[in-house]
Amino acid sequence: NAGVTQTPKFQVLKTGQSMTLQCAQDMNHNSMYWYRQDPGMGLRLIYYSASEGTTDKGEVPNGYNVSRLNKREFSLRLESAAPSQTSVYFCASSEWLAGVPETQYFGPGTRLLVL
Amino acid sequence: AQKITQTQPGMFVQEKEAVTLDCTYDTSDQSYGLFWYKQPSSGEMIFLIYQGSYDEQNATEGRYSLNFQKARKSANLVISASQLGDSAMYFCAMREGHDAGGTSYGKLTFGQGTILTVHP
């Protein structure tokens, strides 16, 4: 089991360029999430998908769009990158089962630098 | 107001000693969960321990235990017998409530983290 995988691992963009961050999980989880982590800070939720076919905004959604392509894959798109979006992006997935803690499992992260 | 507060930007501990990392939280929900994650210098997020709001006993996982004081809204992480490999950033996080159907979407709110350095 690979768990949660993210591509690319590192990306440099120029202001105004677009890109899509890919995330896939092989744990058959219903819920998936995108977070960003700025230097010296905790993670902040960008978007999440409670189940296939649904997406909702998190704490910091501006400048991003998401697509839940299927149960396994959840992508994050930056349409017009800005320097303020320089960050490390984490994808996570989880599953809620009665009586079991809903632990989120994280991917390795994507480091994005916007010049 | 901050939902998760970690007041210790950095902590130092001698190898083999115990250390407590502080976390206080703010919620009006009755049902919530508290998590601790470890982030080593390599960057990945590693789940350590979980405490549910209705759990009467403090959670333990190996050398990790969670000192849960519900009335004080604190969920401190205790690491016993520290090892050099414990040097990392540690995050406290909270998942609040459930929807009407009883399903938690699992959205986590993170604190700012505490950098733990273990000295030999």
mmCIF file of C-alpha atoms in Angstrom:
data_model
loop_
_atom_site.group_PDB
_atom_site.id
_atom_site.type_symbol
_atom_site.label_atom_id
_atom_site.label_comp_id
_atom_site.label_asym_id
_atom_site.label_seq_id
_atom_site.Cartn_x
_atom_site.Cartn_y
_atom_site.Cartn_z
ATOM 1 C CA ASN A 1 0.000 0.000 0.000
ATOM 2 C CA ALA A 2 1.352 3.385 -1.014
ATOM 3 C CA GLY A 3 -1.122 5.265 1.223
ATOM 4 C CA VAL A 4 -1.455 8.843 -0.017
ATOM 5 C CA THR A 5 0.698 9.914 -2.942
ATOM 6 C CA GLN A 6 1.217 13.419 -4.307
ATOM 7 C CA THR A 7 2.750 14.732 -7.499
ATOM 8 C CA PRO A 8 4.855 16.687 -8.116
ATOM 9 C CA LYS A 9 7.155 16.792 -5.093
ATOM 10 C CA PHE A 10 8.462 20.222 -5.970
ATOM 11 C CA GLN A 11 7.417 22.911 -8.447
ATOM 12 C CA VAL A 12 8.519 26.411 -9.357
ATOM 13 C CA LEU A 13 5.981 28.670 -11.078
ATOM 14 C CA LYS A 14 5.998 32.209 -12.337
ATOM 15 C CA THR A 15 3.267 34.580 -11.219
ATOM 16 C CA GLY A 16 0.176 34.035 -13.339
ATOM 17 C CA GLN A 17 0.990 30.483 -14.400
ATOM 18 C CA SER A 18 -1.426 27.672 -13.654
ATOM 19 C CA MET A 19 -0.839 24.174 -12.397
ATOM 20 C CA THR A 20 -2.619 21.179 -10.917
ATOM 21 C CA LEU A 21 -1.422 19.256 -7.888
ATOM 22 C CA GLN A 22 -2.383 15.614 -7.989
ATOM 23 C CA CYS A 23 -3.297 13.405 -5.055
ATOM 24 C CA ALA A 24 -4.303 9.758 -4.922
ATOM 25 C CA GLN A 25 -5.026 7.348 -2.081
ATOM 26 C CA ASP A 26 -5.312 3.584 -2.119
ATOM 27 C CA MET A 27 -6.979 3.115 1.276
ATOM 28 C CA ASN A 28 -10.538 3.284 -0.093
ATOM 29 C CA HIS A 29 -11.243 6.351 2.037
ATOM 30 C CA ASN A 30 -14.314 8.445 1.370
ATOM 31 C CA SER A 31 -12.963 11.780 2.570
ATOM 32 C CA MET A 32 -10.035 13.712 1.137
ATOM 33 C CA TYR A 33 -8.485 17.067 1.995
ATOM 34 C CA TRP A 34 -6.057 19.688 0.792
ATOM 35 C CA TYR A 35 -4.037 21.715 3.291
ATOM 36 C CA ARG A 36 -1.327 24.309 2.971
ATOM 37 C CA GLN A 37 1.500 24.851 5.423
ATOM 38 C CA ASP A 38 3.320 28.159 5.500
ATOM 39 C CA PRO A 39 6.733 28.485 7.174
ATOM 40 C CA GLY A 40 6.576 28.106 10.947
ATOM 41 C CA MET A 41 2.843 27.507 10.933
ATOM 42 C CA GLY A 42 0.355 24.745 11.239
ATOM 43 C CA LEU A 43 -1.680 23.361 8.380
ATOM 44 C CA ARG A 44 -4.727 25.219 7.105
ATOM 45 C CA LEU A 45 -7.553 23.547 5.213
ATOM 46 C CA ILE A 46 -8.054 24.732 1.642
ATOM 47 C CA TYR A 47 -10.775 22.396 0.363
ATOM 48 C CA TYR A 48 -12.156 19.047 1.303
ATOM 49 C CA SER A 49 -14.296 16.327 -0.197
ATOM 50 C CA ALA A 50 -16.460 14.367 2.208
ATOM 51 C CA SER A 51 -17.264 11.785 -0.450
ATOM 52 C CA GLU A 52 -16.959 11.198 -4.159
ATOM 53 C CA GLY A 53 -18.888 13.871 -6.024
ATOM 54 C CA THR A 54 -18.837 16.495 -3.269
ATOM 55 C CA THR A 55 -16.394 19.276 -2.488
ATOM 56 C CA ASP A 56 -16.515 22.117 0.015
ATOM 57 C CA LYS A 57 -14.435 25.116 0.945
ATOM 58 C CA GLY A 58 -12.178 25.108 3.923
ATOM 59 C CA GLU A 59 -10.514 27.966 5.745
ATOM 60 C CA VAL A 60 -8.428 29.401 2.880
ATOM 61 C CA PRO A 61 -10.050 28.519 -0.490
ATOM 62 C CA ASN A 62 -9.393 31.733 -2.432
ATOM 63 C CA GLY A 63 -7.262 31.223 -5.518
ATOM 64 C CA TYR A 64 -7.826 27.462 -5.655
ATOM 65 C CA ASN A 65 -10.181 24.988 -7.254
ATOM 66 C CA VAL A 66 -10.519 21.281 -6.669
ATOM 67 C CA SER A 67 -11.823 18.226 -8.473
ATOM 68 C CA ARG A 68 -12.749 14.922 -6.918
ATOM 69 C CA LEU A 69 -12.096 12.852 -10.005
ATOM 70 C CA ASN A 70 -13.144 9.563 -8.428
ATOM 71 C CA LYS A 71 -12.923 7.940 -5.024
ATOM 72 C CA ARG A 72 -9.136 7.649 -5.249
ATOM 73 C CA GLU A 73 -8.129 11.025 -6.682
ATOM 74 C CA PHE A 74 -8.501 14.616 -5.517
ATOM 75 C CA SER A 75 -6.701 17.368 -7.421
ATOM 76 C CA LEU A 76 -5.974 20.983 -6.496
ATOM 77 C CA ARG A 77 -5.680 23.624 -9.211
ATOM 78 C CA LEU A 78 -4.098 27.034 -9.086
ATOM 79 C CA GLU A 79 -5.512 28.986 -12.031
ATOM 80 C CA SER A 80 -3.240 32.019 -11.738
ATOM 81 C CA ALA A 81 -0.456 31.491 -9.235
ATOM 82 C CA ALA A 82 0.560 34.311 -6.896
ATOM 83 C CA PRO A 83 3.655 34.611 -4.662
ATOM 84 C CA SER A 84 1.328 34.354 -1.627
ATOM 85 C CA GLN A 85 0.612 30.778 -2.695
ATOM 86 C CA THR A 86 4.208 29.765 -2.075
ATOM 87 C CA SER A 87 3.757 27.011 0.470
ATOM 88 C CA VAL A 88 3.906 23.299 1.119
ATOM 89 C CA TYR A 89 0.703 21.552 0.098
ATOM 90 C CA PHE A 90 -0.483 18.408 1.803
ATOM 91 C CA CYS A 91 -3.196 16.049 0.696
ATOM 92 C CA ALA A 92 -4.851 13.786 3.264
ATOM 93 C CA SER A 93 -7.562 11.165 3.388
ATOM 94 C CA SER A 94 -9.707 9.627 6.108
ATOM 95 C CA GLU A 95 -12.607 7.316 6.705
ATOM 96 C CA TRP A 96 -15.277 7.549 9.392
ATOM 97 C CA LEU A 97 -16.317 4.287 10.960
ATOM 98 C CA ALA A 98 -18.549 4.123 14.017
ATOM 99 C CA GLY A 99 -16.477 3.807 17.146
ATOM 100 C CA VAL A 100 -13.149 4.307 15.386
ATOM 101 C CA PRO A 101 -11.153 7.547 15.486
ATOM 102 C CA GLU A 102 -11.249 9.246 12.104
ATOM 103 C CA THR A 103 -7.524 9.568 11.600
ATOM 104 C CA GLN A 104 -6.262 11.530 8.629
ATOM 105 C CA TYR A 105 -3.341 10.096 6.707
ATOM 106 C CA PHE A 106 -1.153 12.564 4.887
ATOM 107 C CA GLY A 107 0.797 12.502 1.675
ATOM 108 C CA PRO A 108 4.459 13.570 1.554
ATOM 109 C CA GLY A 109 3.645 17.108 0.460
ATOM 110 C CA THR A 110 4.334 19.291 -2.584
ATOM 111 C CA ARG A 111 6.673 22.253 -2.205
ATOM 112 C CA LEU A 112 5.498 25.102 -4.418
ATOM 113 C CA LEU A 113 7.495 28.243 -5.073
ATOM 114 C CA VAL A 114 5.829 31.078 -6.979
ATOM 115 C CA LEU A 115 8.205 33.737 -8.255
ATOM 116 C CA ALA B 1 -10.109 33.357 18.607
ATOM 117 C CA GLN B 2 -7.575 30.591 18.121
ATOM 118 C CA LYS B 3 -9.189 27.190 18.260
ATOM 119 C CA ILE B 4 -5.940 25.385 18.992
ATOM 120 C CA THR B 5 -3.176 27.049 20.957
ATOM 121 C CA GLN B 6 0.316 25.683 21.391
ATOM 122 C CA THR B 7 2.150 28.165 23.581
ATOM 123 C CA GLN B 8 5.610 26.618 23.374
ATOM 124 C CA PRO B 9 7.374 27.557 20.123
ATOM 125 C CA GLY B 10 10.337 25.393 21.114
ATOM 126 C CA MET B 11 11.178 22.840 23.770
ATOM 127 C CA PHE B 12 14.417 21.136 24.752
ATOM 128 C CA VAL B 13 14.757 17.815 26.549
ATOM 129 C CA GLN B 14 17.604 15.548 27.503
ATOM 130 C CA GLU B 15 17.643 12.105 25.964
ATOM 131 C CA LYS B 16 15.781 9.511 28.089
ATOM 132 C CA GLU B 17 13.852 12.194 29.985
ATOM 133 C CA ALA B 18 10.128 12.844 29.679
ATOM 134 C CA VAL B 19 8.704 15.982 28.091
ATOM 135 C CA THR B 20 5.238 17.533 27.975
ATOM 136 C CA LEU B 21 4.028 19.543 24.994
ATOM 137 C CA ASP B 22 1.109 21.820 25.760
ATOM 138 C CA CYS B 23 -2.106 22.186 23.789
ATOM 139 C CA THR B 24 -5.280 24.041 24.684
ATOM 140 C CA TYR B 25 -8.371 24.147 22.535
ATOM 141 C CA ASP B 26 -11.579 26.077 22.199
ATOM 142 C CA THR B 27 -14.859 24.556 21.063
ATOM 143 C CA SER B 28 -18.531 24.661 21.957
ATOM 144 C CA ASP B 29 -19.148 21.199 20.516
ATOM 145 C CA GLN B 30 -19.747 18.290 22.875
ATOM 146 C CA SER B 31 -18.339 15.785 20.413
ATOM 147 C CA TYR B 32 -14.845 16.413 19.164
ATOM 148 C CA GLY B 33 -11.516 14.696 18.725
ATOM 149 C CA LEU B 34 -7.981 15.737 19.485
ATOM 150 C CA PHE B 35 -4.965 14.543 17.545
ATOM 151 C CA TRP B 36 -1.221 14.893 17.769
ATOM 152 C CA TYR B 37 0.987 14.707 14.691
ATOM 153 C CA LYS B 38 4.755 14.651 14.369
ATOM 154 C CA GLN B 39 6.519 16.380 11.490
ATOM 155 C CA PRO B 40 10.223 15.494 11.231
ATOM 156 C CA SER B 41 12.612 17.590 9.177
ATOM 157 C CA SER B 42 11.796 15.427 6.150
ATOM 158 C CA GLY B 43 8.366 17.046 6.137
ATOM 159 C CA GLU B 44 5.870 14.210 6.346
ATOM 160 C CA MET B 45 2.998 14.284 8.835
ATOM 161 C CA ILE B 46 2.936 11.273 11.142
ATOM 162 C CA PHE B 47 -0.115 10.495 13.270
ATOM 163 C CA LEU B 48 0.793 9.833 16.905
ATOM 164 C CA ILE B 49 -2.240 9.678 19.152
ATOM 165 C CA TYR B 50 -5.959 10.432 19.373
ATOM 166 C CA GLN B 51 -8.316 11.400 22.211
ATOM 167 C CA GLY B 52 -12.066 11.550 21.800
ATOM 168 C CA SER B 53 -14.072 14.008 23.866
ATOM 169 C CA TYR B 54 -16.118 11.212 25.411
ATOM 170 C CA ASP B 55 -13.141 9.006 26.220
ATOM 171 C CA GLU B 56 -12.835 8.754 29.981
ATOM 172 C CA GLN B 57 -9.325 7.389 29.994
ATOM 173 C CA ASN B 58 -6.280 9.233 28.737
ATOM 174 C CA ALA B 59 -5.033 7.825 25.434
ATOM 175 C CA THR B 60 -1.684 6.038 25.318
ATOM 176 C CA GLU B 61 0.356 4.773 22.377
ATOM 177 C CA GLY B 62 3.717 3.331 23.327
ATOM 178 C CA ARG B 63 5.874 6.183 24.659
ATOM 179 C CA TYR B 64 3.170 8.741 23.861
ATOM 180 C CA SER B 65 0.344 9.598 26.207
ATOM 181 C CA LEU B 66 -2.212 12.345 26.123
ATOM 182 C CA ASN B 67 -2.998 14.217 29.338
ATOM 183 C CA PHE B 68 -6.625 15.142 28.644
ATOM 184 C CA GLN B 69 -8.206 17.664 31.007
ATOM 185 C CA LYS B 70 -11.623 18.362 29.565
ATOM 186 C CA ALA B 71 -12.709 21.040 32.018
ATOM 187 C CA ARG B 72 -9.532 22.997 31.324
ATOM 188 C CA LYS B 73 -9.765 22.251 27.595
ATOM 189 C CA SER B 74 -6.227 20.981 27.449
ATOM 190 C CA ALA B 75 -4.754 17.979 25.665
ATOM 191 C CA ASN B 76 -1.065 17.865 26.427
ATOM 192 C CA LEU B 77 1.222 15.313 24.785
ATOM 193 C CA VAL B 78 3.645 13.493 27.074
ATOM 194 C CA ILE B 79 6.616 11.748 25.511
ATOM 195 C CA SER B 80 8.405 9.434 27.916
ATOM 196 C CA ALA B 81 12.025 8.317 27.600
ATOM 197 C CA SER B 82 12.842 10.798 24.823
ATOM 198 C CA GLN B 83 14.988 9.610 21.934
ATOM 199 C CA LEU B 84 17.103 11.592 19.492
ATOM 200 C CA GLY B 85 14.649 10.599 16.769
ATOM 201 C CA ASP B 86 11.887 12.445 18.608
ATOM 202 C CA SER B 87 13.387 15.766 17.515
ATOM 203 C CA ALA B 88 10.708 17.219 15.250
ATOM 204 C CA MET B 89 7.820 19.658 15.026
ATOM 205 C CA TYR B 90 4.715 18.494 16.892
ATOM 206 C CA PHE B 91 1.205 19.643 16.020
ATOM 207 C CA CYS B 92 -1.960 19.438 18.046
ATOM 208 C CA ALA B 93 -5.160 19.327 15.982
ATOM 209 C CA MET B 94 -8.898 19.206 16.638
ATOM 210 C CA ARG B 95 -11.814 17.746 14.736
ATOM 211 C CA GLU B 96 -15.122 19.282 15.750
ATOM 212 C CA GLY B 97 -18.564 17.766 15.683
ATOM 213 C CA HIS B 98 -20.509 15.708 13.222
ATOM 214 C CA ASP B 99 -23.203 16.433 10.716
ATOM 215 C CA ALA B 100 -26.850 15.542 11.349
ATOM 216 C CA GLY B 101 -26.261 12.068 10.036
ATOM 217 C CA GLY B 102 -23.531 11.437 12.584
ATOM 218 C CA THR B 103 -20.742 11.514 10.019
ATOM 219 C CA SER B 104 -17.661 13.538 10.744
ATOM 220 C CA TYR B 105 -16.066 15.134 7.749
ATOM 221 C CA GLY B 106 -12.864 15.034 9.684
ATOM 222 C CA LYS B 107 -11.817 18.608 9.048
ATOM 223 C CA LEU B 108 -8.867 19.351 11.275
ATOM 224 C CA THR B 109 -7.819 22.648 12.803
ATOM 225 C CA PHE B 110 -4.113 22.729 13.645
ATOM 226 C CA GLY B 111 -2.100 24.632 16.193
ATOM 227 C CA GLN B 112 1.086 26.418 15.205
ATOM 228 C CA GLY B 113 3.290 23.640 16.447
ATOM 229 C CA THR B 114 6.116 23.111 18.925
ATOM 230 C CA ILE B 115 9.652 22.308 17.829
ATOM 231 C CA LEU B 116 11.110 19.657 20.106
ATOM 232 C CA THR B 117 14.867 19.204 20.287
ATOM 233 C CA VAL B 118 16.254 16.184 22.101
ATOM 234 C CA HIS B 119 19.831 16.590 23.352
ATOM 235 C CA PRO B 120 22.143 13.586 23.828
#
